[in-house]
Coordinates of C-alpha atoms in Angstrom, one line a residue:
Chain A
X1 CA 24.0 -10.5 17.3
X2 CA 21.9 -7.9 15.5
X3 CA 18.7 -8.1 13.5
X4 CA 17.8 -4.9 11.6
X5 CA 14.4 -4.6 10.1
X6 CA 13.1 -2.4 7.3
X7 CA 10.3 -2.3 4.7
X8 CA 7.1 -1.6 6.7
X9 CA 4.6 1.1 6.1
X10 CA 1.0 1.9 5.0
X11 CA -0.5 -0.2 2.3
X12 CA -4.0 -0.5 0.9
X13 CA -6.0 -3.7 1.3
X14 CA -5.2 -6.1 -1.4
X15 CA -1.7 -4.7 -1.8
X16 CA 1.7 -6.2 -1.4
X17 CA 4.7 -5.3 0.9
X18 CA 8.1 -6.9 1.5
X19 CA 9.8 -6.9 4.9
X20 CA 13.5 -7.2 5.3
X21 CA 15.6 -8.4 8.2
X22 CA 19.4 -8.0 8.0
X23 CA 21.3 -10.4 10.3
X24 CA 24.8 -10.1 11.7
X25 CA 26.9 -11.4 14.5
X26 CA 26.1 -15.1 14.1
X27 CA 26.2 -17.9 11.6
X28 CA 23.0 -17.0 9.7
X29 CA 23.0 -20.2 7.6
X30 CA 23.0 -22.4 10.7
X31 CA 19.8 -21.2 12.2
X32 CA 16.1 -21.1 11.4
X33 CA 14.6 -17.7 11.3
X34 CA 11.1 -16.7 12.2
X35 CA 8.6 -13.9 11.8
X36 CA 6.2 -13.0 14.7
X37 CA 3.6 -10.2 14.8
X38 CA 1.5 -8.4 17.3
X39 CA -1.6 -6.6 16.2
X40 CA -2.7 -3.5 18.2
X41 CA -4.1 -4.5 21.6
X42 CA -3.5 -8.2 20.8
X43 CA -1.0 -10.9 21.8
X44 CA 1.9 -12.4 20.0
X45 CA 1.2 -14.4 16.9
X46 CA 3.7 -16.7 15.2
X47 CA 3.6 -16.0 11.4
X48 CA 6.3 -18.1 9.6
X49 CA 9.6 -19.9 10.0
X50 CA 12.3 -20.8 7.5
X51 CA 14.5 -23.6 8.7
X52 CA 18.3 -23.8 8.1
X53 CA 17.6 -26.3 5.3
X54 CA 15.1 -23.7 3.8
X55 CA 12.0 -25.7 4.7
X56 CA 9.2 -23.2 5.3
X57 CA 6.2 -23.2 7.7
X58 CA 3.3 -20.8 7.9
X59 CA 0.4 -19.9 10.2
X60 CA -3.0 -20.8 8.6
X61 CA -3.9 -17.0 8.7
X62 CA -1.1 -16.2 6.2
X63 CA -0.6 -19.4 4.2
X64 CA -1.0 -18.8 0.5
X65 CA -0.5 -15.0 0.9
X66 CA 2.9 -14.6 2.6
X67 CA 6.2 -16.1 1.6
X68 CA 9.3 -16.3 3.8
X69 CA 12.7 -16.6 2.2
X70 CA 16.3 -16.0 3.0
X71 CA 19.5 -15.2 1.1
X72 CA 22.4 -16.9 3.0
X73 CA 25.0 -15.1 0.9
X74 CA 23.6 -11.7 2.1
X75 CA 22.5 -12.8 5.6
X76 CA 19.0 -11.5 4.7
X77 CA 15.6 -12.7 5.7
X78 CA 12.5 -11.6 3.8
X79 CA 8.7 -11.8 4.2
X80 CA 6.8 -11.1 1.0
X81 CA 3.2 -10.2 2.0
X82 CA 0.6 -10.3 -0.8
X83 CA -3.2 -9.8 -0.7
X84 CA -2.9 -7.8 2.5
X85 CA -6.0 -7.5 4.8
X86 CA -6.9 -5.1 7.6
X87 CA -6.2 -7.9 10.1
X88 CA -2.6 -8.1 8.9
X89 CA -2.0 -4.7 10.6
X90 CA 0.6 -5.3 13.2
X91 CA 4.1 -4.8 14.4
X92 CA 6.2 -7.5 12.7
X93 CA 9.3 -8.9 14.3
X94 CA 12.0 -11.1 12.9
X95 CA 13.7 -13.5 15.3
X96 CA 16.7 -15.8 15.4
X97 CA 15.2 -19.2 16.0
X98 CA 17.2 -21.5 18.3
X99 CA 14.6 -24.3 17.9
X100 CA 13.6 -25.7 21.3
X101 CA 15.8 -23.1 23.0
X102 CA 13.4 -20.4 21.9
X103 CA 13.7 -17.2 19.9
X104 CA 16.8 -15.7 21.5
X105 CA 17.3 -12.5 19.5
X106 CA 14.8 -10.2 17.9
X107 CA 14.7 -7.4 15.5
X108 CA 13.4 -4.0 16.6
X109 CA 10.0 -4.5 15.0
X110 CA 8.4 -2.7 12.1
X111 CA 4.8 -1.5 11.7
X112 CA 2.7 -2.6 8.8
X113 CA -0.6 -0.8 8.5
X114 CA -3.2 -2.1 6.0
X115 CA -5.8 0.6 5.4
X116 CA -7.5 2.6 2.6
Chain B
X1 CA -2.8 -27.4 16.6
X2 CA -1.6 -27.1 20.2
X3 CA -3.4 -24.5 22.2
X4 CA -1.8 -22.7 25.2
X5 CA -4.0 -21.3 27.9
X6 CA -2.4 -18.8 30.2
X7 CA -3.8 -17.7 33.6
X8 CA -4.4 -15.2 34.9
X9 CA -4.9 -12.8 32.0
X10 CA -4.3 -9.9 34.4
X11 CA -2.4 -9.8 37.6
X12 CA -2.2 -6.9 40.0
X13 CA 0.9 -7.0 42.1
X14 CA 3.3 -4.8 44.1
X15 CA 7.1 -4.5 44.2
X16 CA 8.4 -7.4 46.3
X17 CA 5.6 -9.8 45.6
X18 CA 6.0 -13.3 44.4
X19 CA 4.2 -13.8 41.1
X20 CA 3.2 -17.1 39.5
X21 CA 1.8 -17.4 36.0
X22 CA 0.4 -20.7 34.6
X23 CA 0.4 -22.0 31.1
X24 CA -1.5 -25.2 30.1
X25 CA -1.0 -27.0 26.8
X26 CA -3.8 -28.8 25.1
X27 CA -1.5 -31.8 24.6
X28 CA 1.8 -32.9 25.9
X29 CA 4.8 -30.9 24.7
X30 CA 7.6 -32.4 26.8
X31 CA 9.7 -29.5 28.0
X32 CA 9.4 -27.6 24.7
X33 CA 8.1 -24.4 26.2
X34 CA 9.6 -20.8 26.4
X35 CA 8.6 -17.7 28.3
X36 CA 8.9 -14.2 27.0
X37 CA 8.5 -10.7 28.5
X38 CA 7.0 -8.0 26.3
X39 CA 7.0 -4.3 27.1
X40 CA 5.2 -1.7 24.9
X41 CA 7.4 -0.4 22.1
X42 CA 10.1 -3.1 22.5
X43 CA 10.7 -6.5 21.1
X44 CA 9.9 -9.6 23.2
X45 CA 12.6 -10.8 25.4
X46 CA 13.3 -14.5 26.0
X47 CA 13.4 -15.3 29.7
X48 CA 13.1 -19.1 30.0
X49 CA 13.5 -21.9 27.5
X50 CA 13.2 -25.7 27.7
X51 CA 10.6 -25.0 30.4
X52 CA 13.1 -24.2 33.1
X53 CA 16.4 -23.0 31.6
X54 CA 17.2 -19.4 32.4
X55 CA 18.3 -17.4 29.3
X56 CA 21.7 -15.8 29.7
X57 CA 21.5 -12.4 31.3
X58 CA 18.1 -12.8 32.8
X59 CA 17.9 -12.2 36.5
X60 CA 17.7 -15.3 38.8
X61 CA 14.4 -14.0 40.3
X62 CA 12.8 -15.5 37.1
X63 CA 12.3 -19.3 37.1
X64 CA 10.2 -21.8 35.1
X65 CA 9.0 -25.3 35.9
X66 CA 6.7 -28.0 34.5
X67 CA 6.5 -30.5 31.7
X68 CA 4.0 -32.0 29.2
X69 CA 0.9 -29.9 29.8
X70 CA 1.4 -27.8 32.9
X71 CA 4.0 -25.0 33.2
X72 CA 4.6 -22.1 35.5
X73 CA 6.7 -18.9 35.4
X74 CA 7.6 -17.5 38.8
X75 CA 9.0 -14.1 39.6
X76 CA 10.3 -14.0 43.2
X77 CA 10.4 -10.5 44.6
X78 CA 8.8 -8.5 41.7
X79 CA 10.9 -5.4 40.7
X80 CA 9.5 -2.2 39.1
X81 CA 11.1 -3.2 35.7
X82 CA 9.1 -6.5 35.7
X83 CA 5.7 -4.8 35.1
X84 CA 5.1 -6.1 31.6
X85 CA 3.2 -8.7 29.6
X86 CA 4.4 -12.3 29.7
X87 CA 3.8 -15.0 27.1
X88 CA 4.4 -18.7 27.0
X89 CA 5.2 -20.4 23.7
X90 CA 5.3 -24.0 22.6
X91 CA 8.2 -25.1 20.4
X92 CA 7.1 -28.7 20.1
X93 CA 5.5 -28.7 16.7
X94 CA 4.2 -26.4 13.9
X95 CA 2.2 -24.3 14.0
X96 CA 4.2 -22.7 16.8
X97 CA 1.7 -21.1 19.2
X98 CA 1.8 -18.5 22.0
X99 CA -0.4 -18.3 25.0
X100 CA -2.8 -15.4 25.3
X101 CA -0.5 -13.4 27.6
X102 CA -0.6 -12.2 31.2
X103 CA -0.4 -8.5 32.0
X104 CA 1.4 -7.8 35.3
X105 CA 0.4 -4.4 36.5

């Protein structure tokens, strides 16, 4: 199992950024996928989940600004982040979601910095 | 939303010590709880799922117990590589939530 992330970087407040997570080594279409973030000096925060039936869930802090999606034909997970704020600055991780068995595989993480 | 309260927030320990971390849920979550280890610069690592099931490849010195609202992670005989932050997470209902973390130093 491998989850390879890309797409982070420095963005000004109010801007948009898209994160990518390329999955391999497992049946991507059969699992939910999740985004988790960790702001500098803070704890882990669940951001969003897309279920294997494409149902989506969001934390209140990002609902209406972030959109999670997946392309099962490409084994790709995405996080579209709009109207970015300083408090969105964090390392973002994608994870394979085994439901009540936890998040068993993680991407390497990618830094998003929102600053002018 | 389900709140998870971890204690202690910081724990000073030595190699060989037995370490216990507690996680309390604001409402019953059955056994839908996981524990993760987080080291700086690396992704979180799943240690325990379903409150007490050891993730494949995780050393047997790690164990979990509890149900509904009270859970514990125990490390018997702490090793040097175990100095890290530990987080509990509830997987019972959305929004999924993490505890505030415990730093073992």
